[in-house]
Amino acid sequence: MKLSRNVFVGSLATAGIVLGALAPSLTAQAATTSATVNADGTVTAVTPNKTVNSLNDKDNPGLAIAYDNGSGDQSAMGTATAQSDANVTVISGLLTLDKVPDFGFGTAAAGSKVDLQNNSSAIDDDGNQSGILQVTDSRTDATTKTTAGFNVTAQLGTFNHTENDVDTPATGDFLLALKPVQLTTSTAPKDVIQGQKSTAATLTSGDKTDHTVMDLAAGNYANGAIIAQFAAETGSPNSNAQLTVPAEAGNSSTASAKSYQAPITWTLTPTAMTKVAGA
């Protein structure tokens, strides 16, 4: 388990509908070179190009040389090639929970409120370090011909201090407040979903209550990604997410510093519709 001297909140994602990722079926392509390096370090031109190991081979990465014979004749120049890939999983008729954010609140005094400091994680979870909450909706209601709607809730677990693999719960209630943020279709601020923001929510640690964070009605958005971003670069706190630390969490009798972390369970639930288009 990853520990930190700072106070962090981690994330755990759950979804009403789950999409299983499919491994792409691709034929591996190798890099090629127009020259090879000899045992004595000299270089010899090769024609046609020769296949070399992958440029990412951790033991023996390939050297793709675009050979220049020094003749000044452009037509005599050699080439080097390498291949990468573009990939995507295309969905249709599905609603998916793609990304959930980690919240890092740095160092906080007992009995104080602190802004989001970064999006680091203190535990191994589903959270991302960009502060992104993302849903993708590819459903269309066959009757209304519009998107069908959905909601996302969050539940804050108990804050624990972990030492020697033993979890000790913190005393008092931590409050995680999320302000409304503009919903977008990408991480570019200009790609806004007009009139749509996330929902203000205050999560209480260990209360076992789902709090609505995103709630979109049918037809109020288009198919594709819906993003709420709660991000803070290190050194640039963000008040869109704030943590209130109870005074009881500190040690009143002696100086102390303890790291606490709590899971957040995010739940995506579709709004029911009579039939998905194409189903």
PDB file of C-alpha atoms in Angstrom:
ATOM      1  CA  MET A   1       0.000   0.000   0.000  1.00  0.00           C
ATOM      2  CA  LYS A   2       1.270   3.453  -0.874  1.00  0.00           C
ATOM      3  CA  LEU A   3       1.582   5.763   2.125  1.00  0.00           C
ATOM      4  CA  SER A   4       2.042   9.507   2.298  1.00  0.00           C
ATOM      5  CA  ARG A   5       2.885  12.057   4.930  1.00  0.00           C
ATOM      6  CA  ASN A   6       0.075  14.186   3.599  1.00  0.00           C
ATOM      7  CA  VAL A   7      -3.664  13.799   3.984  1.00  0.00           C
ATOM      8  CA  PHE A   8      -5.213  12.297   0.852  1.00  0.00           C
ATOM      9  CA  VAL A   9      -8.551  11.104  -0.422  1.00  0.00           C
ATOM     10  CA  GLY A  10      -8.524   8.134  -2.811  1.00  0.00           C
ATOM     11  CA  SER A  11     -11.175   6.979  -5.271  1.00  0.00           C
ATOM     12  CA  LEU A  12     -12.910   3.685  -5.972  1.00  0.00           C
ATOM     13  CA  ALA A  13     -15.216   3.451  -8.992  1.00  0.00           C
ATOM     14  CA  THR A  14     -18.370   1.381  -9.409  1.00  0.00           C
ATOM     15  CA  ALA A  15     -20.810   1.551 -12.307  1.00  0.00           C
ATOM     16  CA  GLY A  16     -24.409   0.642 -12.974  1.00  0.00           C
ATOM     17  CA  ILE A  17     -23.341  -0.463 -16.465  1.00  0.00           C
ATOM     18  CA  VAL A  18     -19.876  -1.843 -17.085  1.00  0.00           C
ATOM     19  CA  LEU A  19     -18.108  -2.012 -20.437  1.00  0.00           C
ATOM     20  CA  GLY A  20     -15.435  -4.691 -20.748  1.00  0.00           C
ATOM     21  CA  ALA A  21     -12.418  -3.473 -22.701  1.00  0.00           C
ATOM     22  CA  LEU A  22     -11.564  -5.576 -25.736  1.00  0.00           C
ATOM     23  CA  ALA A  23      -7.919  -6.169 -26.583  1.00  0.00           C
ATOM     24  CA  PRO A  24      -7.168  -4.976 -30.121  1.00  0.00           C
ATOM     25  CA  SER A  25      -6.018  -7.538 -32.662  1.00  0.00           C
ATOM     26  CA  LEU A  26      -3.048  -5.995 -34.423  1.00  0.00           C
ATOM     27  CA  THR A  27      -0.078  -7.304 -36.330  1.00  0.00           C
ATOM     28  CA  ALA A  28       3.123  -6.035 -34.747  1.00  0.00           C
ATOM     29  CA  GLN A  29       5.219  -3.887 -37.066  1.00  0.00           C
ATOM     30  CA  ALA A  30       8.954  -3.397 -36.596  1.00  0.00           C
ATOM     31  CA  ALA A  31      11.148  -0.370 -37.078  1.00  0.00           C
ATOM     32  CA  THR A  32      13.589  -0.380 -39.998  1.00  0.00           C
ATOM     33  CA  THR A  33      17.040   1.130 -40.573  1.00  0.00           C
ATOM     34  CA  SER A  34      19.094   2.034 -43.664  1.00  0.00           C
ATOM     35  CA  ALA A  35      22.392   1.386 -41.866  1.00  0.00           C
ATOM     36  CA  THR A  36      23.762  -0.988 -39.252  1.00  0.00           C
ATOM     37  CA  VAL A  37      26.453  -0.590 -36.618  1.00  0.00           C
ATOM     38  CA  ASN A  38      29.305  -3.087 -36.855  1.00  0.00           C
ATOM     39  CA  ALA A  39      31.077  -4.713 -33.901  1.00  0.00           C
ATOM     40  CA  ASP A  40      33.939  -2.219 -34.204  1.00  0.00           C
ATOM     41  CA  GLY A  41      31.535   0.731 -34.098  1.00  0.00           C
ATOM     42  CA  THR A  42      31.662   1.573 -37.804  1.00  0.00           C
ATOM     43  CA  VAL A  43      28.442   2.038 -39.750  1.00  0.00           C
ATOM     44  CA  THR A  44      27.520   0.245 -42.983  1.00  0.00           C
ATOM     45  CA  ALA A  45      24.657   1.213 -45.292  1.00  0.00           C
ATOM     46  CA  VAL A  46      22.063  -1.481 -46.084  1.00  0.00           C
ATOM     47  CA  THR A  47      19.661  -1.684 -49.016  1.00  0.00           C
ATOM     48  CA  PRO A  48      16.774  -2.297 -48.718  1.00  0.00           C
ATOM     49  CA  ASN A  49      16.056  -1.200 -45.167  1.00  0.00           C
ATOM     50  CA  LYS A  50      16.678  -3.801 -42.482  1.00  0.00           C
ATOM     51  CA  THR A  51      14.290  -4.636 -39.641  1.00  0.00           C
ATOM     52  CA  VAL A  52      15.516  -3.790 -36.137  1.00  0.00           C
ATOM     53  CA  ASN A  53      14.177  -4.492 -32.660  1.00  0.00           C
ATOM     54  CA  SER A  54      11.342  -2.365 -31.341  1.00  0.00           C
ATOM     55  CA  LEU A  55      12.424   1.105 -30.273  1.00  0.00           C
ATOM     56  CA  ASN A  56      10.773   0.264 -26.927  1.00  0.00           C
ATOM     57  CA  ASP A  57      12.598  -3.041 -26.359  1.00  0.00           C
ATOM     58  CA  LYS A  58      13.737  -2.669 -22.751  1.00  0.00           C
ATOM     59  CA  ASP A  59      16.691  -5.072 -23.157  1.00  0.00           C
ATOM     60  CA  ASN A  60      17.938  -4.219 -26.641  1.00  0.00           C
ATOM     61  CA  PRO A  61      16.137  -1.255 -28.225  1.00  0.00           C
ATOM     62  CA  GLY A  62      16.472  -0.919 -31.983  1.00  0.00           C
ATOM     63  CA  LEU A  63      18.541   1.842 -33.583  1.00  0.00           C
ATOM     64  CA  ALA A  64      16.693   3.204 -36.621  1.00  0.00           C
ATOM     65  CA  ILE A  65      19.268   5.097 -38.681  1.00  0.00           C
ATOM     66  CA  ALA A  66      18.413   7.415 -41.574  1.00  0.00           C
ATOM     67  CA  TYR A  67      21.762   7.012 -43.346  1.00  0.00           C
ATOM     68  CA  ASP A  68      23.518  10.004 -44.887  1.00  0.00           C
ATOM     69  CA  ASN A  69      26.414   8.905 -47.127  1.00  0.00           C
ATOM     70  CA  GLY A  70      27.796  12.419 -47.382  1.00  0.00           C
ATOM     71  CA  SER A  71      27.453  12.543 -51.176  1.00  0.00           C
ATOM     72  CA  GLY A  72      25.231  15.605 -51.244  1.00  0.00           C
ATOM     73  CA  ASP A  73      22.813  13.664 -53.476  1.00  0.00           C
ATOM     74  CA  GLN A  74      19.340  13.805 -51.914  1.00  0.00           C
ATOM     75  CA  SER A  75      18.188  10.782 -53.923  1.00  0.00           C
ATOM     76  CA  ALA A  76      20.925   8.684 -52.290  1.00  0.00           C
ATOM     77  CA  MET A  77      19.810   9.382 -48.730  1.00  0.00           C
ATOM     78  CA  GLY A  78      18.589   6.467 -46.627  1.00  0.00           C
ATOM     79  CA  THR A  79      15.483   6.402 -44.449  1.00  0.00           C
ATOM     80  CA  ALA A  80      14.460   5.122 -41.048  1.00  0.00           C
ATOM     81  CA  THR A  81      10.928   3.998 -40.208  1.00  0.00           C
ATOM     82  CA  ALA A  82       8.997   3.231 -37.041  1.00  0.00           C
ATOM     83  CA  GLN A  83       5.375   2.445 -36.315  1.00  0.00           C
ATOM     84  CA  SER A  84       3.074   3.402 -33.478  1.00  0.00           C
ATOM     85  CA  ASP A  85      -0.717   3.067 -33.395  1.00  0.00           C
ATOM     86  CA  ALA A  86      -3.933   4.942 -32.830  1.00  0.00           C
ATOM     87  CA  ASN A  87      -6.601   2.927 -31.026  1.00  0.00           C
ATOM     88  CA  VAL A  88     -10.110   3.350 -29.708  1.00  0.00           C
ATOM     89  CA  THR A  89     -12.956   1.216 -28.368  1.00  0.00           C
ATOM     90  CA  VAL A  90     -16.172   2.260 -30.125  1.00  0.00           C
ATOM     91  CA  ILE A  91     -19.368   1.796 -28.117  1.00  0.00           C
ATOM     92  CA  SER A  92     -23.000   2.036 -29.131  1.00  0.00           C
ATOM     93  CA  GLY A  93     -26.079   1.763 -26.946  1.00  0.00           C
ATOM     94  CA  LEU A  94     -23.996   1.770 -23.753  1.00  0.00           C
ATOM     95  CA  LEU A  95     -23.455   4.100 -20.795  1.00  0.00           C
ATOM     96  CA  THR A  96     -19.991   3.903 -19.230  1.00  0.00           C
ATOM     97  CA  LEU A  97     -18.142   5.324 -16.238  1.00  0.00           C
ATOM     98  CA  ASP A  98     -14.718   6.095 -17.700  1.00  0.00           C
ATOM     99  CA  LYS A  99     -12.766   8.132 -15.154  1.00  0.00           C
ATOM    100  CA  VAL A 100     -13.009   9.109 -11.486  1.00  0.00           C
ATOM    101  CA  PRO A 101     -10.776  11.654  -9.702  1.00  0.00           C
ATOM    102  CA  ASP A 102      -8.329  11.310  -6.828  1.00  0.00           C
ATOM    103  CA  PHE A 103      -8.269  14.239  -4.391  1.00  0.00           C
ATOM    104  CA  GLY A 104      -5.078  15.226  -2.573  1.00  0.00           C
ATOM    105  CA  PHE A 105      -5.446  17.796   0.226  1.00  0.00           C
ATOM    106  CA  GLY A 106      -1.818  18.043   1.288  1.00  0.00           C
ATOM    107  CA  THR A 107      -1.243  18.961   4.936  1.00  0.00           C
ATOM    108  CA  ALA A 108      -4.166  20.197   7.020  1.00  0.00           C
ATOM    109  CA  ALA A 109      -4.459  21.281  10.639  1.00  0.00           C
ATOM    110  CA  ALA A 110      -7.027  19.512  12.780  1.00  0.00           C
ATOM    111  CA  GLY A 111     -10.213  21.589  12.888  1.00  0.00           C
ATOM    112  CA  SER A 112      -9.479  23.428   9.624  1.00  0.00           C
ATOM    113  CA  LYS A 113     -10.729  23.553   6.037  1.00  0.00           C
ATOM    114  CA  VAL A 114      -8.284  23.071   3.162  1.00  0.00           C
ATOM    115  CA  ASP A 115      -8.589  23.468  -0.612  1.00  0.00           C
ATOM    116  CA  LEU A 116      -7.676  20.741  -3.089  1.00  0.00           C
ATOM    117  CA  GLN A 117      -3.872  20.759  -3.475  1.00  0.00           C
ATOM    118  CA  ASN A 118      -3.310  18.085  -6.155  1.00  0.00           C
ATOM    119  CA  ASN A 119      -4.827  14.919  -7.581  1.00  0.00           C
ATOM    120  CA  SER A 120      -2.330  12.454  -6.172  1.00  0.00           C
ATOM    121  CA  SER A 121      -3.392   9.049  -4.906  1.00  0.00           C
ATOM    122  CA  ALA A 122      -2.478   7.516  -1.554  1.00  0.00           C
ATOM    123  CA  ILE A 123      -3.763   4.029  -2.382  1.00  0.00           C
ATOM    124  CA  ASP A 124      -3.990   1.782  -5.437  1.00  0.00           C
ATOM    125  CA  ASP A 125      -7.395   2.546  -6.938  1.00  0.00           C
ATOM    126  CA  ASP A 126      -9.305   3.571 -10.084  1.00  0.00           C
ATOM    127  CA  GLY A 127      -8.670   7.294  -9.619  1.00  0.00           C
ATOM    128  CA  ASN A 128      -6.833   9.518 -12.096  1.00  0.00           C
ATOM    129  CA  GLN A 129      -4.375  12.316 -11.384  1.00  0.00           C
ATOM    130  CA  SER A 130      -6.089  14.837 -13.660  1.00  0.00           C
ATOM    131  CA  GLY A 131      -9.139  15.360 -11.455  1.00  0.00           C
ATOM    132  CA  ILE A 132     -11.487  14.109 -14.182  1.00  0.00           C
ATOM    133  CA  LEU A 133     -14.916  12.604 -13.620  1.00  0.00           C
ATOM    134  CA  GLN A 134     -16.013  11.289 -17.031  1.00  0.00           C
ATOM    135  CA  VAL A 135     -19.055   9.455 -18.331  1.00  0.00           C
ATOM    136  CA  THR A 136     -19.630   8.425 -21.952  1.00  0.00           C
ATOM    137  CA  ASP A 137     -23.205   7.969 -23.166  1.00  0.00           C
ATOM    138  CA  SER A 138     -23.793   6.298 -26.527  1.00  0.00           C
ATOM    139  CA  ARG A 139     -27.479   5.507 -25.992  1.00  0.00           C
ATOM    140  CA  THR A 140     -30.377   7.027 -27.942  1.00  0.00           C
ATOM    141  CA  ASP A 141     -33.968   6.545 -26.889  1.00  0.00           C
ATOM    142  CA  ALA A 142     -35.806   4.967 -29.803  1.00  0.00           C
ATOM    143  CA  THR A 143     -38.991   6.914 -29.025  1.00  0.00           C
ATOM    144  CA  THR A 144     -37.688  10.418 -28.293  1.00  0.00           C
ATOM    145  CA  LYS A 145     -34.553  10.173 -30.485  1.00  0.00           C
ATOM    146  CA  THR A 146     -32.598  11.929 -27.728  1.00  0.00           C
ATOM    147  CA  THR A 147     -30.110  10.984 -25.050  1.00  0.00           C
ATOM    148  CA  ALA A 148     -31.796   9.290 -22.109  1.00  0.00           C
ATOM    149  CA  GLY A 149     -30.241  10.815 -18.987  1.00  0.00           C
ATOM    150  CA  PHE A 150     -28.226   9.484 -16.062  1.00  0.00           C
ATOM    151  CA  ASN A 151     -26.872  10.370 -12.636  1.00  0.00           C
ATOM    152  CA  VAL A 152     -23.577   9.886 -10.821  1.00  0.00           C
ATOM    153  CA  THR A 153     -23.358   9.673  -7.041  1.00  0.00           C
ATOM    154  CA  ALA A 154     -20.390   9.576  -4.661  1.00  0.00           C
ATOM    155  CA  GLN A 155     -20.022   8.037  -1.220  1.00  0.00           C
ATOM    156  CA  LEU A 156     -17.119   8.898   1.087  1.00  0.00           C
ATOM    157  CA  GLY A 157     -15.772   6.070   3.212  1.00  0.00           C
ATOM    158  CA  THR A 158     -14.072   6.193   6.601  1.00  0.00           C
ATOM    159  CA  PHE A 159     -10.699   7.925   6.926  1.00  0.00           C
ATOM    160  CA  ASN A 160      -8.037   5.547   8.202  1.00  0.00           C
ATOM    161  CA  HIS A 161      -4.422   5.856   9.295  1.00  0.00           C
ATOM    162  CA  THR A 162      -2.516   2.780   8.130  1.00  0.00           C
ATOM    163  CA  GLU A 163       0.540   1.595   9.993  1.00  0.00           C
ATOM    164  CA  ASN A 164       2.123  -1.881   9.817  1.00  0.00           C
ATOM    165  CA  ASP A 165      -0.840  -2.982   7.663  1.00  0.00           C
ATOM    166  CA  VAL A 166      -3.273  -2.057  10.442  1.00  0.00           C
ATOM    167  CA  ASP A 167      -6.022   0.516   9.744  1.00  0.00           C
ATOM    168  CA  THR A 168      -7.002   2.884  12.558  1.00  0.00           C
ATOM    169  CA  PRO A 169     -10.113   5.018  11.912  1.00  0.00           C
ATOM    170  CA  ALA A 170      -9.878   8.767  12.451  1.00  0.00           C
ATOM    171  CA  THR A 171     -12.039  10.366  15.119  1.00  0.00           C
ATOM    172  CA  GLY A 172     -14.748  12.780  13.983  1.00  0.00           C
ATOM    173  CA  ASP A 173     -16.473  13.452  10.667  1.00  0.00           C
ATOM    174  CA  PHE A 174     -14.513  14.648   7.642  1.00  0.00           C
ATOM    175  CA  LEU A 175     -16.534  16.671   5.117  1.00  0.00           C
ATOM    176  CA  LEU A 176     -15.641  16.677   1.423  1.00  0.00           C
ATOM    177  CA  ALA A 177     -17.405  19.548  -0.363  1.00  0.00           C
ATOM    178  CA  LEU A 178     -17.623  19.596  -4.171  1.00  0.00           C
ATOM    179  CA  LYS A 179     -18.779  22.812  -5.828  1.00  0.00           C
ATOM    180  CA  PRO A 180     -20.657  22.853  -9.156  1.00  0.00           C
ATOM    181  CA  VAL A 181     -18.249  22.868 -12.118  1.00  0.00           C
ATOM    182  CA  GLN A 182     -18.977  23.409 -15.799  1.00  0.00           C
ATOM    183  CA  LEU A 183     -19.562  20.184 -17.720  1.00  0.00           C
ATOM    184  CA  THR A 184     -17.602  19.788 -20.943  1.00  0.00           C
ATOM    185  CA  THR A 185     -17.209  17.302 -23.780  1.00  0.00           C
ATOM    186  CA  SER A 186     -13.413  17.378 -23.591  1.00  0.00           C
ATOM    187  CA  THR A 187     -10.727  18.755 -21.283  1.00  0.00           C
ATOM    188  CA  ALA A 188     -10.686  21.959 -23.363  1.00  0.00           C
ATOM    189  CA  PRO A 189     -12.598  24.675 -21.431  1.00  0.00           C
ATOM    190  CA  LYS A 190     -14.218  25.898 -24.656  1.00  0.00           C
ATOM    191  CA  ASP A 191     -16.043  22.600 -25.228  1.00  0.00           C
ATOM    192  CA  VAL A 192     -18.817  23.345 -22.747  1.00  0.00           C
ATOM    193  CA  ILE A 193     -22.191  21.642 -22.493  1.00  0.00           C
ATOM    194  CA  GLN A 194     -24.376  24.727 -22.425  1.00  0.00           C
ATOM    195  CA  GLY A 195     -26.348  25.207 -19.245  1.00  0.00           C
ATOM    196  CA  GLN A 196     -25.008  22.067 -17.568  1.00  0.00           C
ATOM    197  CA  LYS A 197     -22.899  21.887 -14.424  1.00  0.00           C
ATOM    198  CA  SER A 198     -22.131  19.217 -11.881  1.00  0.00           C
ATOM    199  CA  THR A 199     -24.214  19.207  -8.696  1.00  0.00           C
ATOM    200  CA  ALA A 200     -22.999  20.699  -5.416  1.00  0.00           C
ATOM    201  CA  ALA A 201     -22.424  17.928  -2.889  1.00  0.00           C
ATOM    202  CA  THR A 202     -21.078  17.575   0.634  1.00  0.00           C
ATOM    203  CA  LEU A 203     -19.873  14.077   1.434  1.00  0.00           C
ATOM    204  CA  THR A 204     -19.556  13.005   5.075  1.00  0.00           C
ATOM    205  CA  SER A 205     -16.993  10.323   5.850  1.00  0.00           C
ATOM    206  CA  GLY A 206     -18.474   6.955   6.714  1.00  0.00           C
ATOM    207  CA  ASP A 207     -22.126   8.001   6.402  1.00  0.00           C
ATOM    208  CA  LYS A 208     -22.846   5.286   3.787  1.00  0.00           C
ATOM    209  CA  THR A 209     -24.922   7.779   1.811  1.00  0.00           C
ATOM    210  CA  ASP A 210     -24.806   8.331  -1.950  1.00  0.00           C
ATOM    211  CA  HIS A 211     -24.636  12.032  -2.804  1.00  0.00           C
ATOM    212  CA  THR A 212     -25.522  13.220  -6.313  1.00  0.00           C
ATOM    213  CA  VAL A 213     -22.576  14.783  -8.155  1.00  0.00           C
ATOM    214  CA  MET A 214     -23.827  14.714 -11.755  1.00  0.00           C
ATOM    215  CA  ASP A 215     -27.479  14.571 -12.827  1.00  0.00           C
ATOM    216  CA  LEU A 216     -28.427  15.056 -16.471  1.00  0.00           C
ATOM    217  CA  ALA A 217     -31.963  14.835 -17.789  1.00  0.00           C
ATOM    218  CA  ALA A 218     -32.889  13.244 -21.107  1.00  0.00           C
ATOM    219  CA  GLY A 219     -32.137  15.415 -24.120  1.00  0.00           C
ATOM    220  CA  ASN A 220     -30.044  17.994 -22.237  1.00  0.00           C
ATOM    221  CA  TYR A 221     -26.748  16.816 -23.717  1.00  0.00           C
ATOM    222  CA  ALA A 222     -25.410  15.045 -26.798  1.00  0.00           C
ATOM    223  CA  ASN A 223     -23.948  11.554 -27.132  1.00  0.00           C
ATOM    224  CA  GLY A 224     -20.281  11.337 -26.238  1.00  0.00           C
ATOM    225  CA  ALA A 225     -18.098  12.241 -23.267  1.00  0.00           C
ATOM    226  CA  ILE A 226     -19.451  14.279 -20.352  1.00  0.00           C
ATOM    227  CA  ILE A 227     -16.659  15.616 -18.129  1.00  0.00           C
ATOM    228  CA  ALA A 228     -16.482  17.390 -14.771  1.00  0.00           C
ATOM    229  CA  GLN A 229     -12.944  18.354 -13.815  1.00  0.00           C
ATOM    230  CA  PHE A 230     -11.841  18.948 -10.214  1.00  0.00           C
ATOM    231  CA  ALA A 231      -8.156  19.586 -10.865  1.00  0.00           C
ATOM    232  CA  ALA A 232      -5.402  21.387  -8.982  1.00  0.00           C
ATOM    233  CA  GLU A 233      -1.809  21.635 -10.076  1.00  0.00           C
ATOM    234  CA  THR A 234       0.729  21.408  -7.262  1.00  0.00           C
ATOM    235  CA  GLY A 235       1.127  24.862  -5.788  1.00  0.00           C
ATOM    236  CA  SER A 236      -2.190  26.084  -7.212  1.00  0.00           C
ATOM    237  CA  PRO A 237      -4.986  25.111  -4.781  1.00  0.00           C
ATOM    238  CA  ASN A 238      -8.513  24.761  -6.138  1.00  0.00           C
ATOM    239  CA  SER A 239     -11.542  25.575  -3.991  1.00  0.00           C
ATOM    240  CA  ASN A 240     -13.884  23.514  -6.186  1.00  0.00           C
ATOM    241  CA  ALA A 241     -13.055  20.668  -3.803  1.00  0.00           C
ATOM    242  CA  GLN A 242     -12.542  21.352  -0.091  1.00  0.00           C
ATOM    243  CA  LEU A 243     -11.953  19.089   2.887  1.00  0.00           C
ATOM    244  CA  THR A 244     -13.038  20.007   6.410  1.00  0.00           C
ATOM    245  CA  VAL A 245     -10.931  18.152   8.980  1.00  0.00           C
ATOM    246  CA  PRO A 246     -12.538  17.557  12.398  1.00  0.00           C
ATOM    247  CA  ALA A 247     -10.738  18.872  15.454  1.00  0.00           C
ATOM    248  CA  GLU A 248     -11.022  15.417  17.031  1.00  0.00           C
ATOM    249  CA  ALA A 249      -8.764  13.977  14.312  1.00  0.00           C
ATOM    250  CA  GLY A 250      -5.739  15.641  15.923  1.00  0.00           C
ATOM    251  CA  ASN A 251      -3.917  14.661  19.085  1.00  0.00           C
ATOM    252  CA  SER A 252      -4.701  17.218  21.794  1.00  0.00           C
ATOM    253  CA  SER A 253      -2.019  15.969  24.192  1.00  0.00           C
ATOM    254  CA  THR A 254       1.076  15.809  22.006  1.00  0.00           C
ATOM    255  CA  ALA A 255       2.456  16.938  18.650  1.00  0.00           C
ATOM    256  CA  SER A 256       1.698  14.457  15.875  1.00  0.00           C
ATOM    257  CA  ALA A 257       1.473  14.000  12.122  1.00  0.00           C
ATOM    258  CA  LYS A 258      -0.533  11.136  10.630  1.00  0.00           C
ATOM    259  CA  SER A 259      -1.587  10.366   7.089  1.00  0.00           C
ATOM    260  CA  TYR A 260      -5.237   9.493   6.560  1.00  0.00           C
ATOM    261  CA  GLN A 261      -7.004   8.221   3.456  1.00  0.00           C
ATOM    262  CA  ALA A 262     -10.561   7.247   2.600  1.00  0.00           C
ATOM    263  CA  PRO A 263     -12.125   5.591  -0.454  1.00  0.00           C
ATOM    264  CA  ILE A 264     -14.758   7.310  -2.553  1.00  0.00           C
ATOM    265  CA  THR A 265     -17.258   5.051  -4.306  1.00  0.00           C
ATOM    266  CA  TRP A 266     -18.674   6.572  -7.501  1.00  0.00           C
ATOM    267  CA  THR A 267     -21.878   5.043  -8.875  1.00  0.00           C
ATOM    268  CA  LEU A 268     -23.287   5.640 -12.367  1.00  0.00           C
ATOM    269  CA  THR A 269     -26.983   4.873 -12.883  1.00  0.00           C
ATOM    270  CA  PRO A 270     -28.855   5.256 -16.199  1.00  0.00           C
ATOM    271  CA  THR A 271     -32.279   6.845 -16.438  1.00  0.00           C
ATOM    272  CA  ALA A 272     -34.618   4.118 -17.618  1.00  0.00           C
ATOM    273  CA  MET A 273     -36.012   4.287 -21.143  1.00  0.00           C
ATOM    274  CA  THR A 274     -38.364   2.056 -23.079  1.00  0.00           C
ATOM    275  CA  LYS A 275     -35.890   0.981 -25.745  1.00  0.00           C
ATOM    276  CA  VAL A 276     -32.409   1.837 -26.932  1.00  0.00           C
ATOM    277  CA  ALA A 277     -32.240   2.761 -30.613  1.00  0.00           C
ATOM    278  CA  GLY A 278     -30.863  -0.150 -32.582  1.00  0.00           C
ATOM    279  CA  ALA A 279     -31.547  -2.675 -29.817  1.00  0.00           C
TER     280      ALA A 279
END
